[in-house]
mmCIF file of C-alpha atoms and ligand atoms in Angstrom:
data_model
loop_
_atom_site.group_PDB
_atom_site.id
_atom_site.type_symbol
_atom_site.label_atom_id
_atom_site.label_comp_id
_atom_site.label_asym_id
_atom_site.label_seq_id
_atom_site.Cartn_x
_atom_site.Cartn_y
_atom_site.Cartn_z
ATOM 1 C CA MET A 1 149.808 34.809 8.753
ATOM 2 C CA MET A 2 148.003 34.760 12.456
ATOM 3 C CA THR A 3 147.620 38.135 13.976
ATOM 4 C CA PRO A 4 149.823 37.269 17.184
ATOM 5 C CA LEU A 5 148.663 38.287 20.849
ATOM 6 C CA ALA A 6 150.575 39.909 23.461
ATOM 7 C CA ILE A 7 149.366 40.105 27.221
ATOM 8 C CA ILE A 8 150.666 43.310 28.670
ATOM 9 C CA THR A 9 150.681 44.027 32.866
ATOM 10 C CA GLY A 10 150.093 47.572 33.868
ATOM 11 C CA GLY A 11 149.113 48.262 29.998
ATOM 12 C CA ALA A 12 146.620 51.049 31.237
ATOM 13 C CA GLN A 13 149.029 53.930 31.556
ATOM 14 C CA GLY A 14 153.015 54.746 31.467
ATOM 15 C CA ILE A 15 155.041 52.008 29.798
ATOM 16 C CA GLY A 16 152.946 49.345 29.524
ATOM 17 C CA LEU A 17 150.084 51.837 27.764
ATOM 18 C CA ALA A 18 152.746 52.846 25.178
ATOM 19 C CA THR A 19 153.306 49.160 25.182
ATOM 20 C CA VAL A 20 149.953 49.099 24.512
ATOM 21 C CA GLU A 21 149.593 51.237 21.421
ATOM 22 C CA LEU A 22 152.735 50.008 19.508
ATOM 23 C CA LEU A 23 151.371 47.155 19.426
ATOM 24 C CA LEU A 24 148.464 47.218 18.091
ATOM 25 C CA LYS A 25 149.839 49.696 16.113
ATOM 26 C CA GLU A 26 152.268 47.020 13.971
ATOM 27 C CA GLY A 27 149.033 45.002 14.016
ATOM 28 C CA TRP A 28 148.909 42.683 17.586
ATOM 29 C CA ARG A 29 146.128 41.893 19.254
ATOM 30 C CA VAL A 30 146.145 42.836 22.588
ATOM 31 C CA ALA A 31 144.986 41.705 26.382
ATOM 32 C CA ALA A 32 146.531 44.429 28.642
ATOM 33 C CA MET A 33 146.050 44.138 32.347
ATOM 34 C CA ASP A 34 145.591 47.163 35.025
ATOM 35 C CA ARG A 35 144.788 47.107 38.258
ATOM 36 C CA ASP A 36 143.380 50.430 37.939
ATOM 37 C CA PRO A 37 139.696 50.609 36.753
ATOM 38 C CA GLU A 38 139.372 53.932 35.644
ATOM 39 C CA ALA A 39 142.912 53.813 33.935
ATOM 40 C CA VAL A 40 141.351 50.747 31.655
ATOM 41 C CA ALA A 41 137.830 52.194 30.712
ATOM 42 C CA GLU A 42 139.925 55.230 29.900
ATOM 43 C CA LEU A 43 141.946 52.751 27.892
ATOM 44 C CA ASP A 44 139.460 50.739 26.489
ATOM 45 C CA ALA A 45 137.371 53.766 25.469
ATOM 46 C CA ALA A 46 140.121 55.126 23.438
ATOM 47 C CA HIS A 47 140.546 52.246 21.410
ATOM 48 C CA PRO A 48 136.544 51.136 20.575
ATOM 49 C CA ASP A 49 137.474 49.306 17.427
ATOM 50 C CA ALA A 50 141.053 47.935 17.817
ATOM 51 C CA PRO A 51 141.372 44.779 19.179
ATOM 52 C CA LEU A 52 141.981 45.251 22.068
ATOM 53 C CA LEU A 53 141.247 43.682 25.830
ATOM 54 C CA ALA A 54 140.982 45.825 28.487
ATOM 55 C CA MET A 55 140.871 44.022 32.411
ATOM 56 C CA ALA A 56 140.736 45.642 35.311
ATOM 57 C CA VAL A 57 142.947 42.682 37.298
ATOM 58 C CA ASP A 58 145.845 42.991 40.277
ATOM 59 C CA VAL A 59 148.382 40.905 38.490
ATOM 60 C CA SER A 60 149.640 40.056 41.766
ATOM 61 C CA ASP A 61 146.962 38.288 43.693
ATOM 62 C CA GLU A 62 146.795 34.638 42.431
ATOM 63 C CA LEU A 63 142.594 34.295 41.752
ATOM 64 C CA GLN A 64 142.334 37.522 39.748
ATOM 65 C CA VAL A 65 145.408 36.272 37.303
ATOM 66 C CA GLU A 66 144.163 33.119 36.975
ATOM 67 C CA GLU A 67 140.288 34.005 35.769
ATOM 68 C CA ALA A 68 142.622 37.093 33.172
ATOM 69 C CA PHE A 69 143.706 34.113 31.223
ATOM 70 C CA GLN A 70 140.480 32.374 30.993
ATOM 71 C CA HIS A 71 139.000 35.611 30.112
ATOM 72 C CA ILE A 72 141.661 36.028 27.448
ATOM 73 C CA ASN A 73 141.524 32.418 26.162
ATOM 74 C CA HIS A 74 137.604 33.421 25.637
ATOM 75 C CA TRP A 75 138.357 36.210 24.078
ATOM 76 C CA GLN A 76 139.966 34.643 22.130
ATOM 77 C CA ALA A 77 137.863 31.794 21.102
ATOM 78 C CA GLU A 78 134.903 33.783 20.875
ATOM 79 C CA ASN A 79 136.737 35.446 17.770
ATOM 80 C CA GLY A 80 137.600 32.606 16.293
ATOM 81 C CA ARG A 81 141.612 32.988 17.120
ATOM 82 C CA ALA A 82 143.429 30.055 18.084
ATOM 83 C CA THR A 83 144.978 29.274 21.276
ATOM 84 C CA GLY A 84 148.209 30.643 22.334
ATOM 85 C CA PHE A 85 150.071 33.575 23.254
ATOM 86 C CA ASP A 86 153.126 35.068 21.412
ATOM 87 C CA LEU A 87 153.954 37.733 23.882
ATOM 88 C CA LEU A 88 153.986 38.453 27.858
ATOM 89 C CA VAL A 89 155.100 41.774 28.876
ATOM 90 C CA ASN A 90 155.546 42.048 32.890
ATOM 91 C CA ASN A 91 155.389 45.642 33.114
ATOM 92 C CA ALA A 92 153.206 46.599 36.180
ATOM 93 C CA GLY A 93 154.541 47.285 39.688
ATOM 94 C CA LEU A 94 154.821 49.891 41.648
ATOM 95 C CA ALA A 95 156.711 52.241 40.129
ATOM 96 C CA GLU A 96 158.161 54.723 42.853
ATOM 97 C CA PRO A 97 161.497 53.126 43.548
ATOM 98 C CA GLU A 98 161.951 55.144 47.318
ATOM 99 C CA CYS A 99 160.997 52.710 50.585
ATOM 100 C CA GLY A 100 162.411 55.180 52.926
ATOM 101 C CA PRO A 101 165.124 54.316 55.356
ATOM 102 C CA ILE A 102 165.432 50.483 55.738
ATOM 103 C CA GLU A 103 165.013 50.804 59.900
ATOM 104 C CA ARG A 104 161.564 52.309 59.418
ATOM 105 C CA LEU A 105 160.515 50.166 56.764
ATOM 106 C CA SER A 106 157.214 47.293 57.724
ATOM 107 C CA LEU A 107 157.487 44.055 56.326
ATOM 108 C CA GLU A 108 154.193 45.548 54.798
ATOM 109 C CA ASP A 109 155.338 48.030 52.481
ATOM 110 C CA TRP A 110 158.415 46.116 51.684
ATOM 111 C CA ARG A 111 155.796 43.554 50.441
ATOM 112 C CA LEU A 112 154.567 46.189 48.790
ATOM 113 C CA TRP A 113 157.185 46.598 45.885
ATOM 114 C CA GLN A 114 158.210 42.711 46.481
ATOM 115 C CA GLU A 115 154.228 41.337 45.252
ATOM 116 C CA SER A 116 153.562 43.605 42.402
ATOM 117 C CA HIS A 117 156.825 43.576 40.381
ATOM 118 C CA LEU A 118 158.213 39.934 41.527
ATOM 119 C CA THR A 119 155.426 38.048 42.771
ATOM 120 C CA ALA A 120 153.210 39.389 39.914
ATOM 121 C CA ALA A 121 155.635 38.983 37.094
ATOM 122 C CA PHE A 122 155.740 35.012 38.669
ATOM 123 C CA LEU A 123 152.057 34.289 38.884
ATOM 124 C CA CYS A 124 151.716 35.894 35.273
ATOM 125 C CA THR A 125 154.469 33.707 33.521
ATOM 126 C CA ARG A 126 153.130 30.857 35.268
ATOM 127 C CA ALA A 127 149.658 31.453 34.008
ATOM 128 C CA ALA A 128 151.315 32.213 30.136
ATOM 129 C CA VAL A 129 153.697 29.828 29.446
ATOM 130 C CA PRO A 130 151.889 27.000 28.087
ATOM 131 C CA GLY A 131 150.558 29.373 25.745
ATOM 132 C CA LEU A 132 153.858 30.918 25.157
ATOM 133 C CA ARG A 133 154.888 27.236 24.628
ATOM 134 C CA GLU A 134 152.534 26.350 21.547
ATOM 135 C CA ARG A 135 153.294 29.707 19.296
ATOM 136 C CA HIS A 136 156.988 29.643 21.023
ATOM 137 C CA GLY A 137 156.507 33.326 21.804
ATOM 138 C CA ALA A 138 158.462 35.616 24.152
ATOM 139 C CA ILE A 139 158.596 37.327 27.205
ATOM 140 C CA VAL A 140 159.833 40.727 28.541
ATOM 141 C CA ASN A 141 160.479 41.711 31.728
ATOM 142 C CA ILE A 142 160.601 45.255 32.497
ATOM 143 C CA ALA A 143 163.505 45.797 34.563
ATOM 144 C CA SER A 144 164.826 49.037 36.015
ATOM 145 C CA THR A 145 168.798 50.198 35.952
ATOM 146 C CA ARG A 146 168.185 50.214 39.924
ATOM 147 C CA ALA A 147 168.552 47.009 39.934
ATOM 148 C CA LEU A 148 172.124 47.895 38.780
ATOM 149 C CA GLN A 149 173.004 51.206 40.850
ATOM 150 C CA SER A 150 171.121 52.906 43.751
ATOM 151 C CA GLU A 151 170.578 56.061 45.647
ATOM 152 C CA PRO A 152 169.600 55.803 49.059
ATOM 153 C CA HIS A 153 166.293 54.154 50.446
ATOM 154 C CA CYS A 154 165.434 52.309 47.748
ATOM 155 C CA GLU A 155 165.959 48.842 49.203
ATOM 156 C CA SER A 156 162.622 46.572 48.680
ATOM 157 C CA TYR A 157 162.182 48.620 44.936
ATOM 158 C CA ALA A 158 165.665 47.673 43.971
ATOM 159 C CA ALA A 159 165.858 44.278 45.833
ATOM 160 C CA ALA A 160 162.376 43.158 43.453
ATOM 161 C CA LYS A 161 164.161 44.809 40.082
ATOM 162 C CA GLY A 162 167.100 42.568 40.476
ATOM 163 C CA GLY A 163 165.231 39.426 41.365
ATOM 164 C CA LEU A 164 163.090 40.057 38.123
ATOM 165 C CA LEU A 165 166.812 39.797 35.954
ATOM 166 C CA SER A 166 167.775 36.668 38.174
ATOM 167 C CA MET A 167 164.119 35.596 36.675
ATOM 168 C CA THR A 168 165.011 36.584 33.439
ATOM 169 C CA HIS A 169 168.379 34.434 33.286
ATOM 170 C CA ALA A 170 166.433 31.536 35.021
ATOM 171 C CA LEU A 171 163.508 31.641 32.802
ATOM 172 C CA ALA A 172 165.544 31.589 30.451
ATOM 173 C CA VAL A 173 167.275 28.745 30.601
ATOM 174 C CA SER A 174 165.046 27.167 31.731
ATOM 175 C CA LEU A 175 162.460 27.499 28.605
ATOM 176 C CA GLY A 176 164.472 27.532 25.785
ATOM 177 C CA PRO A 177 164.307 26.567 23.001
ATOM 178 C CA GLU A 178 160.689 27.575 22.943
ATOM 179 C CA ILE A 179 160.316 30.606 24.624
ATOM 180 C CA ARG A 180 162.469 33.740 24.473
ATOM 181 C CA VAL A 181 163.256 35.236 27.718
ATOM 182 C CA ASN A 182 165.027 38.865 27.966
ATOM 183 C CA ALA A 183 164.787 42.255 30.574
ATOM 184 C CA ILE A 184 164.930 46.004 29.932
ATOM 185 C CA CYS A 185 165.998 48.366 32.538
ATOM 186 C CA PRO A 186 164.706 52.005 31.405
ATOM 187 C CA GLY A 187 165.990 54.534 33.574
ATOM 188 C CA TRP A 188 164.181 58.017 33.677
ATOM 189 C CA ILE A 189 161.111 57.715 31.257
ATOM 190 C CA GLU A 190 158.672 60.310 32.273
ATOM 191 C CA THR A 191 155.145 59.426 32.058
ATOM 192 C CA GLY A 192 153.412 62.473 33.064
ATOM 193 C CA PRO A 193 151.105 62.701 29.794
ATOM 194 C CA TRP A 194 150.577 58.860 29.705
ATOM 195 C CA GLN A 195 148.769 58.853 32.646
ATOM 196 C CA LYS A 196 144.463 58.232 33.043
ATOM 197 C CA SER A 197 143.288 61.805 32.691
ATOM 198 C CA ALA A 198 142.388 63.021 36.367
ATOM 199 C CA ASN A 199 146.920 62.426 36.547
ATOM 200 C CA ARG A 200 148.007 63.793 33.483
ATOM 201 C CA GLN A 201 150.802 66.191 33.719
ATOM 202 C CA SER A 202 153.456 68.133 31.199
ATOM 203 C CA PRO A 203 156.578 66.840 31.932
ATOM 204 C CA ARG A 204 158.650 70.042 33.367
ATOM 205 C CA HIS A 205 162.327 69.616 32.879
ATOM 206 C CA ARG A 206 165.351 71.261 33.273
ATOM 207 C CA ASP A 207 168.408 72.065 30.983
ATOM 208 C CA ILE A 208 170.353 69.807 33.805
ATOM 209 C CA ASP A 209 167.854 67.000 33.278
ATOM 210 C CA ARG A 210 168.556 66.619 30.099
ATOM 211 C CA SER A 211 172.488 66.814 29.843
ATOM 212 C CA GLN A 212 172.576 64.267 32.676
ATOM 213 C CA HIS A 213 171.734 61.696 29.523
ATOM 214 C CA PRO A 214 174.660 61.162 27.194
ATOM 215 C CA VAL A 215 171.579 61.647 24.778
ATOM 216 C CA GLY A 216 170.696 64.912 25.670
ATOM 217 C CA ARG A 217 167.112 63.810 26.997
ATOM 218 C CA VAL A 218 164.679 62.820 29.076
ATOM 219 C CA GLY A 219 163.523 59.056 28.010
ATOM 220 C CA GLU A 220 159.548 58.828 26.714
ATOM 221 C CA PRO A 221 157.656 55.709 26.859
ATOM 222 C CA ALA A 222 157.610 55.083 23.356
ATOM 223 C CA ASP A 223 161.831 54.556 23.751
ATOM 224 C CA VAL A 224 160.877 51.402 26.229
ATOM 225 C CA ALA A 225 158.042 50.361 24.120
ATOM 226 C CA ALA A 226 160.235 50.210 20.655
ATOM 227 C CA THR A 227 162.581 48.065 22.622
ATOM 228 C CA VAL A 228 160.070 45.762 23.505
ATOM 229 C CA ALA A 229 158.482 45.107 20.028
ATOM 230 C CA PHE A 230 161.949 44.727 19.057
ATOM 231 C CA LEU A 231 162.546 41.747 21.378
ATOM 232 C CA ALA A 232 159.682 39.753 21.161
ATOM 233 C CA SER A 233 160.220 39.568 17.764
ATOM 234 C CA ASP A 234 162.499 37.729 14.972
ATOM 235 C CA LYS A 235 165.043 40.073 15.110
ATOM 236 C CA ALA A 236 165.637 39.113 18.765
ATOM 237 C CA GLY A 237 165.318 35.285 17.947
ATOM 238 C CA PHE A 238 169.481 34.604 18.921
ATOM 239 C CA ILE A 239 168.585 36.638 22.168
ATOM 240 C CA THR A 240 167.739 35.515 25.361
ATOM 241 C CA GLY A 241 167.898 35.423 29.285
ATOM 242 C CA GLN A 242 169.753 39.374 28.777
ATOM 243 C CA HIS A 243 168.698 42.822 30.177
ATOM 244 C CA ILE A 244 169.124 45.937 27.788
ATOM 245 C CA SER A 245 169.626 49.605 29.570
ATOM 246 C CA VAL A 246 167.112 51.747 28.175
ATOM 247 C CA ASP A 247 168.367 54.647 29.730
ATOM 248 C CA GLY A 248 170.186 57.657 27.228
ATOM 249 C CA GLY A 249 173.327 56.465 28.256
ATOM 250 C CA MET A 250 172.980 57.317 32.189
ATOM 251 C CA THR A 251 174.213 53.946 33.653
ATOM 252 C CA ARG A 252 177.250 54.344 31.566
ATOM 253 C CA ARG A 253 178.252 57.789 32.953
ATOM 254 C CA MET A 254 180.884 58.084 35.576
ATOM 255 C CA ILE A 255 180.228 60.428 38.404
ATOM 256 C CA TYR A 256 183.060 62.369 40.594
ATOM 257 C CA ALA A 257 182.344 64.539 43.259
ATOM 258 C CA GLU A 258 183.363 68.358 41.065
HETATM 259 P P1 NAD B 1 153.131 54.223 36.080
HETATM 260 O O1 NAD B 1 152.333 54.070 37.090
HETATM 261 O O2 NAD B 1 153.088 55.150 34.797
HETATM 262 O O3 NAD B 1 152.057 52.604 35.277
HETATM 263 C C1 NAD B 1 152.171 51.220 35.752
HETATM 264 C C2 NAD B 1 150.705 51.080 35.210
HETATM 265 O O4 NAD B 1 150.470 49.593 36.521
HETATM 266 C C3 NAD B 1 149.428 51.396 36.672
HETATM 267 O O5 NAD B 1 147.903 51.690 35.510
HETATM 268 C C4 NAD B 1 148.973 50.983 37.763
HETATM 269 O O6 NAD B 1 147.982 51.020 37.625
HETATM 270 C C5 NAD B 1 149.888 49.545 37.049
HETATM 271 N N1 NAD B 1 150.118 48.831 38.332
HETATM 272 C C6 NAD B 1 150.678 48.677 39.393
HETATM 273 N N2 NAD B 1 150.754 47.750 40.209
HETATM 274 C C7 NAD B 1 149.702 46.544 39.483
HETATM 275 C C8 NAD B 1 149.208 45.569 39.516
HETATM 276 N N3 NAD B 1 149.726 44.623 40.653
HETATM 277 N N4 NAD B 1 148.434 44.764 39.035
HETATM 278 C C9 NAD B 1 147.639 45.554 37.886
HETATM 279 N N5 NAD B 1 148.160 46.922 37.324
HETATM 280 C C10 NAD B 1 149.312 47.306 38.153
HETATM 281 O O7 NAD B 1 154.268 53.618 35.702
HETATM 282 P P2 NAD B 1 155.466 53.654 34.957
HETATM 283 O O8 NAD B 1 156.588 54.577 34.786
HETATM 284 O O9 NAD B 1 154.926 53.262 33.238
HETATM 285 O O10 NAD B 1 156.357 52.065 35.357
HETATM 286 C C11 NAD B 1 156.266 50.920 34.409
HETATM 287 C C12 NAD B 1 157.278 49.985 34.950
HETATM 288 O O11 NAD B 1 158.533 50.332 34.198
HETATM 289 C C13 NAD B 1 157.648 49.631 36.323
HETATM 290 O O12 NAD B 1 157.435 48.279 36.288
HETATM 291 C C14 NAD B 1 157.966 50.363 36.648
HETATM 292 O O13 NAD B 1 159.196 49.807 37.867
HETATM 293 C C15 NAD B 1 159.313 50.369 35.604
HETATM 294 N N6 NAD B 1 159.675 51.378 35.101
HETATM 295 C C16 NAD B 1 159.904 52.802 35.116
HETATM 296 C C17 NAD B 1 160.346 53.741 35.461
HETATM 297 C C18 NAD B 1 160.456 54.603 34.946
HETATM 298 O O14 NAD B 1 160.915 56.022 34.698
HETATM 299 N N7 NAD B 1 159.240 55.684 34.378
HETATM 300 C C19 NAD B 1 162.199 53.642 35.273
HETATM 301 C C20 NAD B 1 162.425 52.246 35.229
HETATM 302 C C21 NAD B 1 161.843 51.651 35.628
#
């Protein structure tokens, strides 16, 4: 059987890194793109013998994305692999949700969120579709529960993530039956231990942080990675155009002021 190939953006830290590691463990070949060269070098060094291509790429940059996809095709060919891709995970993006009050939000800052989440997903999807079509692959977009509900001053992030959800169902309708497209809405996912060594942090959560989640804990990158692996698998063959919240039940909790 052909070894499947996954392309993961923002794959050198956080949720993307956990997804890279899970898919490698499950026998995938993985091409990871991340704009942080230090984190990319650490990812590469941590997996010397793995079928991993770790690339320093800003996925909101059209030219860099085109070059990265050429690089993936060469890597596959050099290793005697067939053309085509099995999975694209659009995960990269500015993970900070707060952009400050709308009256003071500059156009430049507004664009930072739109470009790192939405434009990047468009550019990578456009580049990946021919290869995904060849192998009847899947796309998983990492959105957020903030596409569905809000704290104050998160307009740019919420709009970008809401856009990703809409793009998910639009793509599912356009690209089926060959390609399935789904989204994940992570809730609070603790990524401190999954940062590059200079920024790594041990989690410190209060009881209230845990207990406000119906499952009784804060999320981990592995929770999202496992959902990516499921949505990429044949077990999810009848699921497309959907989004699934991986949030320990937080968005299902009704909140009234005491
Ligand atoms: P993270 O900061 O730990 O990792 C994000 C990675 O993406 C970093 O390595 C960063 O260098 C890379 N990146 C950012 N912009 C990029 C670009 N333009 N090109 C290439 N690489 C880029 O963040 P995370 O928490 O793992 O977040 C991953 C995704 O999950 C993001 O889309 C984020 O919005 C989403 N998300 C996270 C949470 C959470 O609680 N952690 C919740 C909901 C959604």
